[in-house]
Amino acid sequence: MSELIEKCTLARDAAQKLLSVSTAVKDRALDAIADALIERTEEVIAANELDLKSAEENGVRKSMMDRLRLTPERIKGIADGVREVRALRDPIGEVTSMWTRPNGLQIGRRRVPMGVIAIIYEARPNVTVDAALLCLKTSNATILRGGKEAIHSNVALMKIMQDAAYAAGIPEGTLNIIEDTSRETATALMKMNGYVDMLIPRGGKGLIKSVVENATVPVVETAAGNCHVYVDGAADLDMAADIVMNAKVQRPSVCNAAETLLIDKDIADEFVPVIFGKLQEAGVEIRADEAAKAIYPDGVKDATEDDWYTEYNDYILAVKIVDGLDEAIEHINKYNTKHSESIVTESYSNAQRFLNEVDAAAVYVNASTRFTDGNEFGFGAEIGISTQKMHARGPMGLEALTSVKYIIYGDGQIRE
């Protein structure tokens, strides 16, 4: 607990000092971080090997090992992401609007930092860099608390960023990581009122539930990704097969991977044998309803009610045949986590209805759900994918990490 108090205090002090740090200094620090990540790649790989060894000994499944693994290529990708954020416009200080009242007062809205942002996350060590650099670019101090699975990697990455950023002129205490990975410390971080201005959880359903139920500091809720692809009766089936395979197989362990496939009954007889064969060839376990299984029973398991709710993060896909667009939308809105949903269709009207009526942070027409990502959206990186509707929704880039203050210019006005 002493570590938590110490680092929260450092972050609080640094947040005040960051208000006077220029964009040029922040960008210089980001350049230095990108360079340091490349120069100290072997140091990161060595730390990551410790995490991978521990994960293997603890029986962590293959798909989750992929999320944990760092390679020189992935570290270069992380460094490239730092440079992309560095190149983005700094939102801090931007006056988004200004107007003049009849009494002569000029009133404006200016973007300002949140202050101290805490992030509790699981498994993926790249989040350590993404979160830190986005907070740094927006003049926020940050307190990171990753999972025990990636603790060696996270600490190594943080040390590299601290060394580079502080040498470039960023106030010490801006970047912090909690090395105590106990549940008690995580719960205590959720209650650090007076220190933490915003808490963002990134991880599975259990983590999100714990934060929402226990936090007394303001929380931006992110959610697990129970994402769907609906193949409409008016779909191009070759396109549909490509999208389904990408959404499920390209990287099944991440939150924007598809977990349920819905197929219109009008094209099921033609599409089911094709897509089931491709999925099985890729090693995907299929759990289907009776209608789909009747068309292609070989090696297919029965889907249960629980399967419609499940985020597998694995080579498993639930499949259901639906009676048109209405049933597809109803199914998605009942079972989804409001993350990412896709329709494959050549029908303009069906596409527009899907966009309008599906309740999710990202809704696609004729594209894979795998694009729900800060980098893919042009944000350079993301600090999380918000599935709530207040303040921020979808991939959270720089602007999502800012608040506003009103600035008022007068020339002696008094209120009567």
mmCIF file of C-alpha atoms in Angstrom:
data_model
loop_
_atom_site.group_PDB
_atom_site.id
_atom_site.type_symbol
_atom_site.label_atom_id
_atom_site.label_comp_id
_atom_site.label_asym_id
_atom_site.label_seq_id
_atom_site.Cartn_x
_atom_site.Cartn_y
_atom_site.Cartn_z
ATOM 1 C CA MET A 1 0.000 0.000 0.000
ATOM 2 C CA SER A 2 2.899 2.364 0.665
ATOM 3 C CA GLU A 3 3.965 1.968 -2.981
ATOM 4 C CA LEU A 4 0.487 2.993 -4.132
ATOM 5 C CA ILE A 5 0.367 6.109 -1.929
ATOM 6 C CA GLU A 6 3.868 7.111 -2.978
ATOM 7 C CA LYS A 7 3.194 6.823 -6.699
ATOM 8 C CA CYS A 8 -0.220 8.460 -6.510
ATOM 9 C CA THR A 9 1.404 11.397 -4.710
ATOM 10 C CA LEU A 10 4.137 11.629 -7.343
ATOM 11 C CA ALA A 11 1.525 11.563 -10.109
ATOM 12 C CA ARG A 12 -0.604 14.233 -8.451
ATOM 13 C CA ASP A 13 2.401 16.564 -8.139
ATOM 14 C CA ALA A 14 3.528 15.860 -11.702
ATOM 15 C CA ALA A 15 0.049 16.575 -13.097
ATOM 16 C CA GLN A 16 0.295 20.139 -11.838
ATOM 17 C CA LYS A 17 3.750 20.620 -13.339
ATOM 18 C CA LEU A 18 2.621 19.195 -16.689
ATOM 19 C CA LEU A 19 0.286 22.150 -17.165
ATOM 20 C CA SER A 20 3.291 24.288 -18.063
ATOM 21 C CA VAL A 21 5.060 21.730 -20.286
ATOM 22 C CA SER A 22 5.019 22.696 -23.952
ATOM 23 C CA THR A 23 4.030 20.554 -26.903
ATOM 24 C CA ALA A 24 7.633 20.704 -28.127
ATOM 25 C CA VAL A 25 8.923 19.128 -24.910
ATOM 26 C CA LYS A 26 6.267 16.420 -24.986
ATOM 27 C CA ASP A 27 7.051 15.599 -28.609
ATOM 28 C CA ARG A 28 10.766 15.502 -27.866
ATOM 29 C CA ALA A 29 10.035 13.018 -25.073
ATOM 30 C CA LEU A 30 7.956 10.828 -27.381
ATOM 31 C CA ASP A 31 10.749 10.774 -29.949
ATOM 32 C CA ALA A 32 13.171 9.776 -27.208
ATOM 33 C CA ILE A 33 10.847 6.983 -26.029
ATOM 34 C CA ALA A 34 10.526 5.568 -29.558
ATOM 35 C CA ASP A 35 14.301 5.595 -30.002
ATOM 36 C CA ALA A 36 14.870 3.993 -26.594
ATOM 37 C CA LEU A 37 12.426 1.164 -27.261
ATOM 38 C CA ILE A 38 14.401 0.200 -30.349
ATOM 39 C CA GLU A 39 17.799 0.648 -28.708
ATOM 40 C CA ARG A 40 16.816 -1.422 -25.660
ATOM 41 C CA THR A 41 14.850 -4.141 -27.469
ATOM 42 C CA GLU A 42 16.992 -6.937 -26.038
ATOM 43 C CA GLU A 43 16.229 -5.719 -22.516
ATOM 44 C CA VAL A 44 12.489 -5.914 -23.211
ATOM 45 C CA ILE A 45 12.739 -9.335 -24.844
ATOM 46 C CA ALA A 46 14.647 -10.714 -21.859
ATOM 47 C CA ALA A 47 11.961 -9.484 -19.468
ATOM 48 C CA ASN A 48 9.221 -10.826 -21.722
ATOM 49 C CA GLU A 49 10.845 -14.261 -21.753
ATOM 50 C CA LEU A 50 10.407 -14.403 -17.982
ATOM 51 C CA ASP A 51 6.702 -13.686 -18.366
ATOM 52 C CA LEU A 52 6.290 -16.244 -21.150
ATOM 53 C CA LYS A 53 8.056 -18.905 -19.117
ATOM 54 C CA SER A 54 5.825 -18.246 -16.130
ATOM 55 C CA ALA A 55 2.702 -18.261 -18.312
ATOM 56 C CA GLU A 56 3.661 -21.587 -19.854
ATOM 57 C CA GLU A 57 4.279 -23.118 -16.431
ATOM 58 C CA ASN A 58 0.839 -21.905 -15.341
ATOM 59 C CA GLY A 59 -0.908 -23.455 -18.343
ATOM 60 C CA VAL A 60 -1.930 -20.218 -20.060
ATOM 61 C CA ARG A 61 -3.676 -21.100 -23.323
ATOM 62 C CA LYS A 62 -2.058 -20.535 -26.708
ATOM 63 C CA SER A 63 -4.196 -17.569 -27.758
ATOM 64 C CA MET A 64 -3.399 -15.699 -24.539
ATOM 65 C CA MET A 65 0.310 -16.462 -24.908
ATOM 66 C CA ASP A 66 0.128 -14.654 -28.250
ATOM 67 C CA ARG A 67 -1.228 -11.551 -26.525
ATOM 68 C CA LEU A 68 1.637 -11.667 -24.055
ATOM 69 C CA ARG A 69 4.494 -12.315 -26.482
ATOM 70 C CA LEU A 70 6.829 -9.523 -27.602
ATOM 71 C CA THR A 71 9.162 -9.898 -30.566
ATOM 72 C CA PRO A 72 11.591 -7.422 -32.153
ATOM 73 C CA GLU A 73 8.994 -6.863 -34.869
ATOM 74 C CA ARG A 74 6.250 -6.131 -32.331
ATOM 75 C CA ILE A 75 8.508 -3.794 -30.368
ATOM 76 C CA LYS A 76 9.295 -1.930 -33.591
ATOM 77 C CA GLY A 77 5.545 -1.700 -34.183
ATOM 78 C CA ILE A 78 5.076 -0.259 -30.698
ATOM 79 C CA ALA A 79 7.828 2.299 -31.350
ATOM 80 C CA ASP A 80 6.214 3.204 -34.681
ATOM 81 C CA GLY A 81 2.978 3.768 -32.786
ATOM 82 C CA VAL A 82 4.765 6.185 -30.460
ATOM 83 C CA ARG A 83 5.977 8.184 -33.470
ATOM 84 C CA GLU A 84 2.468 8.234 -34.934
ATOM 85 C CA VAL A 85 1.078 9.732 -31.732
ATOM 86 C CA ARG A 86 3.938 12.209 -31.613
ATOM 87 C CA ALA A 87 2.918 13.394 -35.095
ATOM 88 C CA LEU A 88 -0.692 14.016 -34.071
ATOM 89 C CA ARG A 89 -1.991 17.449 -33.153
ATOM 90 C CA ASP A 90 -1.764 18.216 -29.430
ATOM 91 C CA PRO A 91 -5.343 18.885 -28.269
ATOM 92 C CA ILE A 92 -4.334 20.585 -25.015
ATOM 93 C CA GLY A 93 -5.060 24.309 -25.061
ATOM 94 C CA GLU A 94 -7.293 24.095 -28.109
ATOM 95 C CA VAL A 95 -10.230 26.513 -27.922
ATOM 96 C CA THR A 96 -13.083 24.545 -29.467
ATOM 97 C CA SER A 97 -15.558 27.431 -29.538
ATOM 98 C CA MET A 98 -15.802 31.099 -28.595
ATOM 99 C CA TRP A 99 -18.802 33.407 -28.486
ATOM 100 C CA THR A 100 -19.664 36.919 -27.315
ATOM 101 C CA ARG A 101 -22.600 37.659 -25.015
ATOM 102 C CA PRO A 102 -24.746 40.839 -25.276
ATOM 103 C CA ASN A 103 -22.919 42.248 -22.248
ATOM 104 C CA GLY A 104 -19.592 41.954 -24.061
ATOM 105 C CA LEU A 105 -18.258 38.878 -22.229
ATOM 106 C CA GLN A 106 -16.267 36.560 -24.507
ATOM 107 C CA ILE A 107 -16.788 32.926 -23.456
ATOM 108 C CA GLY A 108 -14.783 30.005 -24.789
ATOM 109 C CA ARG A 109 -14.266 26.293 -24.256
ATOM 110 C CA ARG A 110 -10.662 25.128 -23.956
ATOM 111 C CA ARG A 111 -9.357 21.552 -23.829
ATOM 112 C CA VAL A 112 -7.414 20.729 -20.656
ATOM 113 C CA PRO A 113 -5.872 17.547 -19.218
ATOM 114 C CA MET A 114 -7.863 15.229 -16.986
ATOM 115 C CA GLY A 115 -5.025 15.320 -14.455
ATOM 116 C CA VAL A 116 -4.128 11.837 -13.198
ATOM 117 C CA ILE A 117 -5.352 8.864 -15.205
ATOM 118 C CA ALA A 118 -5.095 5.356 -13.786
ATOM 119 C CA ILE A 119 -5.343 2.269 -15.988
ATOM 120 C CA ILE A 120 -5.879 -1.266 -14.700
ATOM 121 C CA TYR A 121 -5.264 -3.808 -17.448
ATOM 122 C CA GLU A 122 -4.476 -7.441 -18.180
ATOM 123 C CA ALA A 123 -1.917 -9.443 -20.134
ATOM 124 C CA ARG A 124 -0.947 -7.286 -23.138
ATOM 125 C CA PRO A 125 2.327 -5.419 -22.439
ATOM 126 C CA ASN A 126 1.872 -3.093 -25.426
ATOM 127 C CA VAL A 127 -0.882 -1.410 -23.397
ATOM 128 C CA THR A 128 1.836 -0.136 -21.051
ATOM 129 C CA VAL A 129 3.321 1.962 -23.833
ATOM 130 C CA ASP A 130 0.036 2.936 -25.505
ATOM 131 C CA ALA A 131 -1.465 4.206 -22.253
ATOM 132 C CA ALA A 132 1.649 6.064 -21.153
ATOM 133 C CA LEU A 133 2.260 7.849 -24.439
ATOM 134 C CA LEU A 134 -1.358 8.944 -24.901
ATOM 135 C CA CYS A 135 -1.435 10.337 -21.374
ATOM 136 C CA LEU A 136 1.898 12.056 -21.912
ATOM 137 C CA LYS A 137 0.773 13.679 -25.173
ATOM 138 C CA THR A 138 -2.306 15.073 -23.384
ATOM 139 C CA SER A 139 -0.337 16.351 -20.355
ATOM 140 C CA ASN A 140 -1.827 13.773 -17.996
ATOM 141 C CA ALA A 141 0.152 11.940 -15.338
ATOM 142 C CA THR A 142 -0.531 8.214 -15.400
ATOM 143 C CA ILE A 143 -0.576 5.324 -12.949
ATOM 144 C CA LEU A 144 -0.517 1.899 -14.583
ATOM 145 C CA ARG A 145 -1.394 -1.360 -12.896
ATOM 146 C CA GLY A 146 -0.942 -4.341 -15.221
ATOM 147 C CA GLY A 147 -1.560 -8.004 -14.510
ATOM 148 C CA LYS A 148 0.938 -10.374 -12.973
ATOM 149 C CA GLU A 149 1.193 -12.258 -16.294
ATOM 150 C CA ALA A 150 3.177 -9.418 -17.886
ATOM 151 C CA ILE A 151 4.779 -7.775 -14.872
ATOM 152 C CA HIS A 152 8.406 -8.201 -15.980
ATOM 153 C CA SER A 153 7.643 -6.849 -19.459
ATOM 154 C CA ASN A 154 5.617 -3.951 -18.073
ATOM 155 C CA VAL A 155 8.274 -2.877 -15.602
ATOM 156 C CA ALA A 156 10.999 -3.024 -18.261
ATOM 157 C CA LEU A 157 8.940 -0.964 -20.701
ATOM 158 C CA MET A 158 8.099 1.609 -18.041
ATOM 159 C CA LYS A 159 11.741 1.994 -16.983
ATOM 160 C CA ILE A 160 12.736 2.648 -20.596
ATOM 161 C CA MET A 161 9.989 5.262 -20.999
ATOM 162 C CA GLN A 162 10.790 6.982 -17.717
ATOM 163 C CA ASP A 163 14.494 7.235 -18.524
ATOM 164 C CA ALA A 164 13.794 8.711 -21.964
ATOM 165 C CA ALA A 165 10.959 11.061 -21.005
ATOM 166 C CA TYR A 166 12.529 12.531 -17.882
ATOM 167 C CA ALA A 167 15.823 13.166 -19.690
ATOM 168 C CA ALA A 168 13.822 15.067 -22.315
ATOM 169 C CA GLY A 169 12.285 17.421 -19.750
ATOM 170 C CA ILE A 170 9.089 15.698 -18.616
ATOM 171 C CA PRO A 171 8.471 16.101 -14.840
ATOM 172 C CA GLU A 172 9.442 13.076 -12.779
ATOM 173 C CA GLY A 173 6.393 11.279 -11.471
ATOM 174 C CA THR A 174 4.508 11.649 -14.759
ATOM 175 C CA LEU A 175 4.869 7.940 -15.614
ATOM 176 C CA ASN A 176 4.207 5.349 -12.913
ATOM 177 C CA ILE A 177 3.630 1.618 -12.702
ATOM 178 C CA ILE A 178 2.399 -0.275 -9.660
ATOM 179 C CA GLU A 179 4.582 -3.348 -9.283
ATOM 180 C CA ASP A 180 2.397 -4.909 -6.584
ATOM 181 C CA THR A 181 -0.065 -6.986 -8.629
ATOM 182 C CA SER A 182 -2.215 -8.084 -5.693
ATOM 183 C CA ARG A 183 -5.986 -7.741 -5.882
ATOM 184 C CA GLU A 184 -5.932 -5.666 -2.694
ATOM 185 C CA THR A 185 -3.725 -3.008 -4.275
ATOM 186 C CA ALA A 186 -5.863 -2.915 -7.404
ATOM 187 C CA THR A 187 -8.975 -2.405 -5.286
ATOM 188 C CA ALA A 188 -7.247 0.336 -3.314
ATOM 189 C CA LEU A 189 -6.319 2.126 -6.560
ATOM 190 C CA MET A 190 -10.012 2.146 -7.486
ATOM 191 C CA LYS A 191 -10.684 4.216 -4.360
ATOM 192 C CA MET A 192 -7.895 6.814 -4.587
ATOM 193 C CA ASN A 193 -10.185 9.827 -4.558
ATOM 194 C CA GLY A 194 -8.234 13.048 -4.406
ATOM 195 C CA TYR A 195 -5.401 11.490 -6.412
ATOM 196 C CA VAL A 196 -6.995 9.824 -9.451
ATOM 197 C CA ASP A 197 -9.200 11.877 -11.781
ATOM 198 C CA MET A 198 -10.199 9.044 -14.130
ATOM 199 C CA LEU A 199 -9.821 5.252 -14.042
ATOM 200 C CA ILE A 200 -9.904 3.117 -17.177
ATOM 201 C CA PRO A 201 -10.081 -0.690 -16.927
ATOM 202 C CA ARG A 202 -8.871 -2.792 -19.883
ATOM 203 C CA GLY A 203 -9.452 -6.509 -19.755
ATOM 204 C CA GLY A 204 -11.998 -9.258 -19.446
ATOM 205 C CA LYS A 205 -15.498 -9.231 -18.066
ATOM 206 C CA GLY A 206 -14.332 -10.076 -14.528
ATOM 207 C CA LEU A 207 -11.961 -7.116 -14.342
ATOM 208 C CA ILE A 208 -14.516 -4.683 -15.722
ATOM 209 C CA LYS A 209 -17.163 -5.925 -13.291
ATOM 210 C CA SER A 210 -14.782 -5.568 -10.337
ATOM 211 C CA VAL A 211 -13.867 -1.989 -11.272
ATOM 212 C CA VAL A 212 -17.453 -0.891 -11.873
ATOM 213 C CA GLU A 213 -18.609 -2.393 -8.566
ATOM 214 C CA ASN A 214 -15.700 -1.226 -6.402
ATOM 215 C CA ALA A 215 -14.434 2.077 -7.794
ATOM 216 C CA THR A 216 -15.262 5.341 -6.073
ATOM 217 C CA VAL A 217 -13.191 7.395 -8.526
ATOM 218 C CA PRO A 218 -14.719 8.279 -11.926
ATOM 219 C CA VAL A 219 -14.581 5.322 -14.337
ATOM 220 C CA VAL A 220 -14.739 5.122 -18.124
ATOM 221 C CA GLU A 221 -16.165 1.672 -18.675
ATOM 222 C CA THR A 222 -14.652 -0.503 -21.348
ATOM 223 C CA ALA A 223 -16.066 -3.938 -22.007
ATOM 224 C CA ALA A 224 -15.260 -7.365 -23.263
ATOM 225 C CA GLY A 225 -15.900 -7.833 -26.960
ATOM 226 C CA ASN A 226 -18.691 -10.270 -27.758
ATOM 227 C CA CYS A 227 -18.676 -9.187 -31.411
ATOM 228 C CA HIS A 228 -20.917 -10.466 -34.227
ATOM 229 C CA VAL A 229 -20.785 -10.741 -37.992
ATOM 230 C CA TYR A 230 -24.179 -10.986 -39.709
ATOM 231 C CA VAL A 231 -24.204 -12.346 -43.269
ATOM 232 C CA ASP A 232 -27.329 -10.893 -44.813
ATOM 233 C CA GLY A 233 -29.447 -12.553 -47.468
ATOM 234 C CA ALA A 234 -28.202 -9.919 -49.906
ATOM 235 C CA ALA A 235 -24.506 -10.504 -49.171
ATOM 236 C CA ASP A 236 -21.673 -11.162 -51.585
ATOM 237 C CA LEU A 237 -20.763 -14.574 -50.199
ATOM 238 C CA ASP A 238 -17.110 -14.482 -51.282
ATOM 239 C CA MET A 239 -16.723 -11.166 -49.458
ATOM 240 C CA ALA A 240 -18.608 -12.572 -46.488
ATOM 241 C CA ALA A 241 -16.273 -15.554 -46.202
ATOM 242 C CA ASP A 242 -13.208 -13.300 -46.257
ATOM 243 C CA ILE A 243 -14.664 -10.998 -43.590
ATOM 244 C CA VAL A 244 -15.748 -13.838 -41.300
ATOM 245 C CA MET A 245 -12.352 -15.533 -41.525
ATOM 246 C CA ASN A 246 -10.492 -12.308 -40.811
ATOM 247 C CA ALA A 247 -12.782 -11.336 -37.938
ATOM 248 C CA LYS A 248 -12.403 -14.737 -36.258
ATOM 249 C CA VAL A 249 -8.994 -16.108 -37.180
ATOM 250 C CA GLN A 250 -6.604 -13.211 -37.818
ATOM 251 C CA ARG A 251 -6.086 -12.690 -34.071
ATOM 252 C CA PRO A 252 -8.745 -14.469 -32.002
ATOM 253 C CA SER A 253 -7.426 -13.412 -28.596
ATOM 254 C CA VAL A 254 -8.326 -9.725 -28.927
ATOM 255 C CA CYS A 255 -11.537 -7.930 -28.016
ATOM 256 C CA ASN A 256 -12.517 -6.977 -31.566
ATOM 257 C CA ALA A 257 -12.428 -10.552 -32.874
ATOM 258 C CA ALA A 258 -15.797 -12.031 -33.848
ATOM 259 C CA GLU A 259 -17.341 -14.513 -31.414
ATOM 260 C CA THR A 260 -20.722 -15.165 -33.097
ATOM 261 C CA LEU A 261 -21.658 -15.581 -36.744
ATOM 262 C CA LEU A 262 -25.275 -14.966 -37.769
ATOM 263 C CA ILE A 263 -26.391 -16.236 -41.184
ATOM 264 C CA ASP A 264 -29.588 -15.331 -43.007
ATOM 265 C CA LYS A 265 -31.683 -18.441 -43.682
ATOM 266 C CA ASP A 266 -32.056 -17.530 -47.356
ATOM 267 C CA ILE A 267 -28.357 -18.113 -48.086
ATOM 268 C CA ALA A 268 -27.592 -20.658 -45.347
ATOM 269 C CA ASP A 269 -27.689 -23.773 -47.560
ATOM 270 C CA GLU A 270 -25.068 -22.246 -49.843
ATOM 271 C CA PHE A 271 -22.922 -20.398 -47.313
ATOM 272 C CA VAL A 272 -22.782 -22.752 -44.311
ATOM 273 C CA PRO A 273 -20.812 -25.583 -46.013
ATOM 274 C CA VAL A 274 -18.308 -23.101 -47.426
ATOM 275 C CA ILE A 275 -17.645 -21.125 -44.271
ATOM 276 C CA PHE A 276 -17.710 -24.135 -41.919
ATOM 277 C CA GLY A 277 -15.130 -25.885 -44.071
ATOM 278 C CA LYS A 278 -12.859 -22.835 -44.052
ATOM 279 C CA LEU A 279 -13.245 -22.348 -40.297
ATOM 280 C CA GLN A 280 -12.449 -25.962 -39.514
ATOM 281 C CA GLU A 281 -9.455 -25.902 -41.824
ATOM 282 C CA ALA A 282 -8.180 -22.949 -39.757
ATOM 283 C CA GLY A 283 -8.647 -24.898 -36.530
ATOM 284 C CA VAL A 284 -11.806 -23.160 -35.330
ATOM 285 C CA GLU A 285 -14.235 -25.093 -33.143
ATOM 286 C CA ILE A 286 -17.803 -24.415 -34.315
ATOM 287 C CA ARG A 287 -20.746 -24.357 -31.909
ATOM 288 C CA ALA A 288 -23.925 -24.097 -33.971
ATOM 289 C CA ASP A 289 -27.677 -24.059 -33.543
ATOM 290 C CA GLU A 290 -29.820 -26.926 -34.853
ATOM 291 C CA ALA A 291 -30.531 -25.295 -38.205
ATOM 292 C CA ALA A 292 -26.859 -24.745 -39.051
ATOM 293 C CA LYS A 293 -25.845 -28.146 -37.750
ATOM 294 C CA ALA A 294 -28.495 -29.812 -39.915
ATOM 295 C CA ILE A 295 -26.784 -28.344 -42.985
ATOM 296 C CA TYR A 296 -23.215 -29.222 -41.891
ATOM 297 C CA PRO A 297 -23.028 -31.616 -38.929
ATOM 298 C CA ASP A 298 -19.454 -32.901 -39.334
ATOM 299 C CA GLY A 299 -17.353 -31.981 -36.300
ATOM 300 C CA VAL A 300 -19.813 -29.282 -35.197
ATOM 301 C CA LYS A 301 -20.861 -28.983 -31.540
ATOM 302 C CA ASP A 302 -24.251 -27.892 -30.241
ATOM 303 C CA ALA A 303 -24.494 -24.247 -29.220
ATOM 304 C CA THR A 304 -25.971 -23.496 -25.808
ATOM 305 C CA GLU A 305 -27.569 -20.329 -24.484
ATOM 306 C CA ASP A 306 -24.291 -19.499 -22.730
ATOM 307 C CA ASP A 307 -22.439 -19.521 -26.056
ATOM 308 C CA TRP A 308 -24.397 -16.493 -27.291
ATOM 309 C CA TYR A 309 -23.058 -14.486 -24.327
ATOM 310 C CA THR A 310 -19.457 -15.718 -24.427
ATOM 311 C CA GLU A 311 -16.305 -13.873 -25.447
ATOM 312 C CA TYR A 312 -14.043 -16.842 -26.218
ATOM 313 C CA ASN A 313 -10.774 -15.058 -27.084
ATOM 314 C CA ASP A 314 -9.944 -18.354 -28.749
ATOM 315 C CA TYR A 315 -10.460 -20.456 -31.880
ATOM 316 C CA ILE A 316 -14.161 -20.983 -31.096
ATOM 317 C CA LEU A 317 -17.145 -19.505 -32.933
ATOM 318 C CA ALA A 318 -20.863 -19.667 -32.159
ATOM 319 C CA VAL A 319 -23.129 -19.811 -35.217
ATOM 320 C CA LYS A 320 -26.856 -19.205 -35.594
ATOM 321 C CA ILE A 321 -29.165 -19.077 -38.606
ATOM 322 C CA VAL A 322 -31.624 -16.196 -38.340
ATOM 323 C CA ASP A 323 -34.826 -15.292 -40.114
ATOM 324 C CA GLY A 324 -33.683 -12.043 -41.660
ATOM 325 C CA LEU A 325 -32.420 -8.671 -40.497
ATOM 326 C CA ASP A 326 -34.957 -8.146 -37.700
ATOM 327 C CA GLU A 327 -33.909 -11.309 -35.876
ATOM 328 C CA ALA A 328 -30.219 -10.530 -36.428
ATOM 329 C CA ILE A 329 -30.543 -7.081 -34.876
ATOM 330 C CA GLU A 330 -32.625 -8.437 -32.001
ATOM 331 C CA HIS A 331 -30.061 -11.171 -31.286
ATOM 332 C CA ILE A 332 -27.113 -8.782 -31.380
ATOM 333 C CA ASN A 333 -28.720 -6.192 -29.109
ATOM 334 C CA LYS A 334 -29.656 -8.908 -26.610
ATOM 335 C CA TYR A 335 -26.304 -10.677 -26.350
ATOM 336 C CA ASN A 336 -23.597 -8.205 -27.365
ATOM 337 C CA THR A 337 -21.298 -6.156 -25.153
ATOM 338 C CA LYS A 338 -21.823 -3.011 -27.273
ATOM 339 C CA HIS A 339 -18.347 -3.261 -28.760
ATOM 340 C CA SER A 340 -18.183 -3.972 -32.522
ATOM 341 C CA GLU A 341 -20.762 -5.432 -34.920
ATOM 342 C CA SER A 342 -20.690 -6.034 -38.681
ATOM 343 C CA ILE A 343 -23.177 -6.705 -41.466
ATOM 344 C CA VAL A 344 -22.186 -8.098 -44.859
ATOM 345 C CA THR A 345 -24.758 -7.005 -47.415
ATOM 346 C CA GLU A 346 -25.274 -5.476 -50.837
ATOM 347 C CA SER A 347 -28.563 -3.946 -49.685
ATOM 348 C CA TYR A 348 -28.325 -0.226 -48.908
ATOM 349 C CA SER A 349 -31.517 -0.218 -46.866
ATOM 350 C CA ASN A 350 -30.443 -3.212 -44.781
ATOM 351 C CA ALA A 351 -27.047 -1.625 -44.183
ATOM 352 C CA GLN A 352 -28.639 1.624 -43.015
ATOM 353 C CA ARG A 353 -31.051 -0.166 -40.698
ATOM 354 C CA PHE A 354 -28.155 -2.130 -39.197
ATOM 355 C CA LEU A 355 -26.165 1.065 -38.658
ATOM 356 C CA ASN A 356 -29.138 2.819 -37.093
ATOM 357 C CA GLU A 357 -30.550 0.050 -34.906
ATOM 358 C CA VAL A 358 -27.563 -1.943 -33.621
ATOM 359 C CA ASP A 359 -26.395 -0.630 -30.254
ATOM 360 C CA ALA A 360 -22.591 -0.739 -30.297
ATOM 361 C CA ALA A 361 -19.591 1.566 -30.176
ATOM 362 C CA ALA A 362 -18.526 0.568 -33.700
ATOM 363 C CA VAL A 363 -20.885 -0.699 -36.407
ATOM 364 C CA TYR A 364 -19.518 -1.897 -39.751
ATOM 365 C CA VAL A 365 -20.900 -2.479 -43.222
ATOM 366 C CA ASN A 366 -18.898 -4.939 -45.341
ATOM 367 C CA ALA A 367 -15.770 -4.862 -43.182
ATOM 368 C CA SER A 368 -14.170 -6.918 -40.419
ATOM 369 C CA THR A 369 -14.714 -6.037 -36.771
ATOM 370 C CA ARG A 370 -10.934 -6.268 -36.372
ATOM 371 C CA PHE A 371 -10.613 -2.596 -37.373
ATOM 372 C CA THR A 372 -11.935 -1.295 -34.042
ATOM 373 C CA ASP A 373 -8.573 -0.030 -32.901
ATOM 374 C CA GLY A 374 -7.112 3.372 -32.194
ATOM 375 C CA ASN A 375 -4.315 2.976 -34.704
ATOM 376 C CA GLU A 376 -6.662 1.767 -37.456
ATOM 377 C CA PHE A 377 -8.970 4.727 -36.780
ATOM 378 C CA GLY A 378 -6.075 7.156 -37.186
ATOM 379 C CA PHE A 379 -5.576 7.902 -33.469
ATOM 380 C CA GLY A 380 -2.020 6.532 -33.401
ATOM 381 C CA ALA A 381 -2.923 4.313 -30.451
ATOM 382 C CA GLU A 382 -5.750 3.875 -27.991
ATOM 383 C CA ILE A 383 -6.069 3.789 -24.240
ATOM 384 C CA GLY A 384 -9.100 1.523 -24.395
ATOM 385 C CA ILE A 385 -12.369 0.980 -26.222
ATOM 386 C CA SER A 386 -15.215 2.565 -24.332
ATOM 387 C CA THR A 387 -18.580 0.829 -24.590
ATOM 388 C CA GLN A 388 -20.460 3.362 -22.509
ATOM 389 C CA LYS A 389 -22.229 6.419 -23.896
ATOM 390 C CA MET A 390 -20.961 9.212 -21.630
ATOM 391 C CA HIS A 391 -17.880 11.347 -22.419
ATOM 392 C CA ALA A 392 -16.166 8.861 -24.730
ATOM 393 C CA ARG A 393 -17.283 5.900 -26.845
ATOM 394 C CA GLY A 394 -15.301 3.529 -29.044
ATOM 395 C CA PRO A 395 -11.504 3.665 -29.369
ATOM 396 C CA MET A 396 -10.252 6.343 -26.989
ATOM 397 C CA GLY A 397 -7.558 8.520 -28.491
ATOM 398 C CA LEU A 398 -6.159 11.862 -27.411
ATOM 399 C CA GLU A 399 -9.366 13.908 -27.226
ATOM 400 C CA ALA A 400 -11.019 11.288 -25.001
ATOM 401 C CA LEU A 401 -8.317 11.972 -22.400
ATOM 402 C CA THR A 402 -9.149 15.657 -22.118
ATOM 403 C CA SER A 403 -11.723 17.678 -20.251
ATOM 404 C CA VAL A 404 -12.750 21.289 -20.866
ATOM 405 C CA LYS A 405 -12.719 24.507 -18.958
ATOM 406 C CA TYR A 406 -14.577 27.665 -19.795
ATOM 407 C CA ILE A 407 -12.423 30.749 -20.310
ATOM 408 C CA ILE A 408 -14.122 34.143 -20.015
ATOM 409 C CA TYR A 409 -12.713 37.509 -21.087
ATOM 410 C CA GLY A 410 -14.287 40.673 -19.783
ATOM 411 C CA ASP A 411 -13.572 44.374 -19.545
ATOM 412 C CA GLY A 412 -15.117 45.197 -16.190
ATOM 413 C CA GLN A 413 -18.553 43.533 -16.424
ATOM 414 C CA ILE A 414 -20.464 42.982 -13.179
ATOM 415 C CA ARG A 415 -23.706 41.058 -12.834
ATOM 416 C CA GLU A 416 -26.767 43.080 -11.915
#
